[in-house]
Amino acid sequence: MNVLIIGSGAREHALAWSVAKSEQVTAVFVAPGNGGTAMMGGKVHNVPFKATALDDLLHYAEDNSVELTVVGSEQPLELGIVDLFRRAGQKIVGPTQVAAQLESSKVFSKEFMQRHGIPTAAYQVFCDAAAAKQYLVLLQQSYPVVIKASGLCAGKGVFIALDQDEALKAISEIFENRIFGDAGNEVVIEEFLQGQEASVFVLTDGSQYRLFSPAQDHKRIGDSDTGKNTGGMGAYAPAPIVTAEVMRKVEERIIRPTLQGMAAEGSPYTGFLYVGLMIDHGEPSVVEYNARLGDPETQVVLPLLKSDFVVALQASVEGTLDNVPFEMHKKSATTVVLASDGYPDAYAIGKPITLADDAATMHDCLLFHAGTTYESGKLVTAGGRVLSVTALGSTLPESIKRAYNMVTKITFDGAYYRSDIGAKGV
Ligand code: AMP
Ligand code: GLY
């Protein structure tokens, strides 16, 4: 069977790695992929189409006997790739354009949660600066407040305003300076939730679902969660904050009502659902949904999956998810992101990357590429997040130690990483 994976990050490298392990798979095409997927060899090949070139991707799938397509990133989902592929009779893992609004429109997702009694922060929606500012000036509620552009902003559309000045400034930035363009046409102002964040990943066929290990991301650039928000600087799984009791509440109050609610509204949700949680004294509420797997969380969640990933993916498109094995290894995984100095702001690219000779064969270690490419036969940096270094261990501390040991084997000019990935879970 031939499988097409769409995207270019470390998440897609991990997807390609996991899919290629399946004995059923003959070829894995990654569009457009990165230096890491280019280097995998064997079954895995990069194909030079952007994740947003939907027609090209469909033609490629049709011309190359692709039997299953897996969408890694959110933009093609927002553009309706699942609808397009399904209309053409192609099997694809992901939600339809309407269902993907759980991620692509914060207004849609907040209103959906409200309709279905799913726990989330109290909120108001605004369509212009004057109304939002008036609301903030009259606001009785204490700060911080959270201000979010409704549309897709690559994880950068959220302001945590510590006082009224910051809040008013955020509103001006979004509505007047239009820093997010049309993604900022609507704004959600919501209550600040206390607690610890974790993410739960679901694979669903629209009614049945299976759960991966819960994970915890590290969104800030600096150690001890300081500095700017990033796409994610590292992750670990399973996250002990998501106890069996918390997971039971998440399934009962969030996952089942979400899937039932989407089905009842005529848009069954299929594919991966990322539930971003805030957990306060054991009580979970939803910070956000994403319509895909997380990056860097995928780089810890997939290595922990013991069962055949492709069998589960196929079952998810055929509506038979309950009939397939979906088991996790009884291990922990940690991934440390190596970024380019300056990220999440401006950074240089084209820096040669060197891997020590023993890096490729280190026990229970996996190197997933994000912003890398080949230039004149040499591996060089090509993005903000460059590499995602994953290690497994029988315990979380063991996986952390292994991951940081692997990090010492990699060098490039301006490499930056956090030194406390996983510490919160120990
Ligand atoms: P989002 O894009 O909605 O996931 O928001 C990005 C990050 O902002 C989250 O991962 C949280 O760290 C933070 N955040 C978002 N909404 C809230 C909230 N209501 N309360 C506290 N923190 C939040
Ligand atoms: N790690 C956060 C995300 O994938 O959205």
Short mmCIF file of C-alpha atoms in Angstrom, two decimals, residues 136-137 139 141-147 159-171 189 192:
data_model
loop_
_atom_site.label_atom_id
_atom_site.label_comp_id
_atom_site.label_asym_id
_atom_site.label_seq_id
_atom_site.Cartn_x
_atom_site.Cartn_y
_atom_site.Cartn_z
CA LEU A 136 -12.29 45.91 28.43
CA VAL A 137 -12.73 49.36 29.96
CA LEU A 139 -14.53 44.86 32.60
CA GLN A 141 -13.20 40.77 35.98
CA SER A 142 -9.63 40.74 37.30
CA TYR A 143 -6.60 40.44 35.04
CA PRO A 144 -5.00 38.61 33.30
CA VAL A 145 -7.47 38.21 30.46
CA VAL A 146 -6.82 36.19 27.33
CA ILE A 147 -7.28 37.77 23.90
CA PHE A 159 -2.23 37.43 24.08
CA ILE A 160 -2.27 36.99 27.84
CA ALA A 161 -2.87 40.60 28.95
CA LEU A 162 -1.74 41.31 32.50
CA ASP A 163 -3.55 44.66 32.74
CA GLN A 164 -5.94 46.90 30.85
CA ASP A 165 -3.13 48.67 28.96
CA GLU A 166 -1.82 45.42 27.53
CA ALA A 167 -5.33 44.28 26.68
CA LEU A 168 -6.15 47.50 24.80
CA LYS A 169 -2.83 47.27 22.97
CA ALA A 170 -3.58 43.71 21.86
CA ILE A 171 -6.96 44.81 20.50
CA ILE A 189 -11.76 37.65 24.92
CA PHE A 192 -7.66 33.24 32.22
#
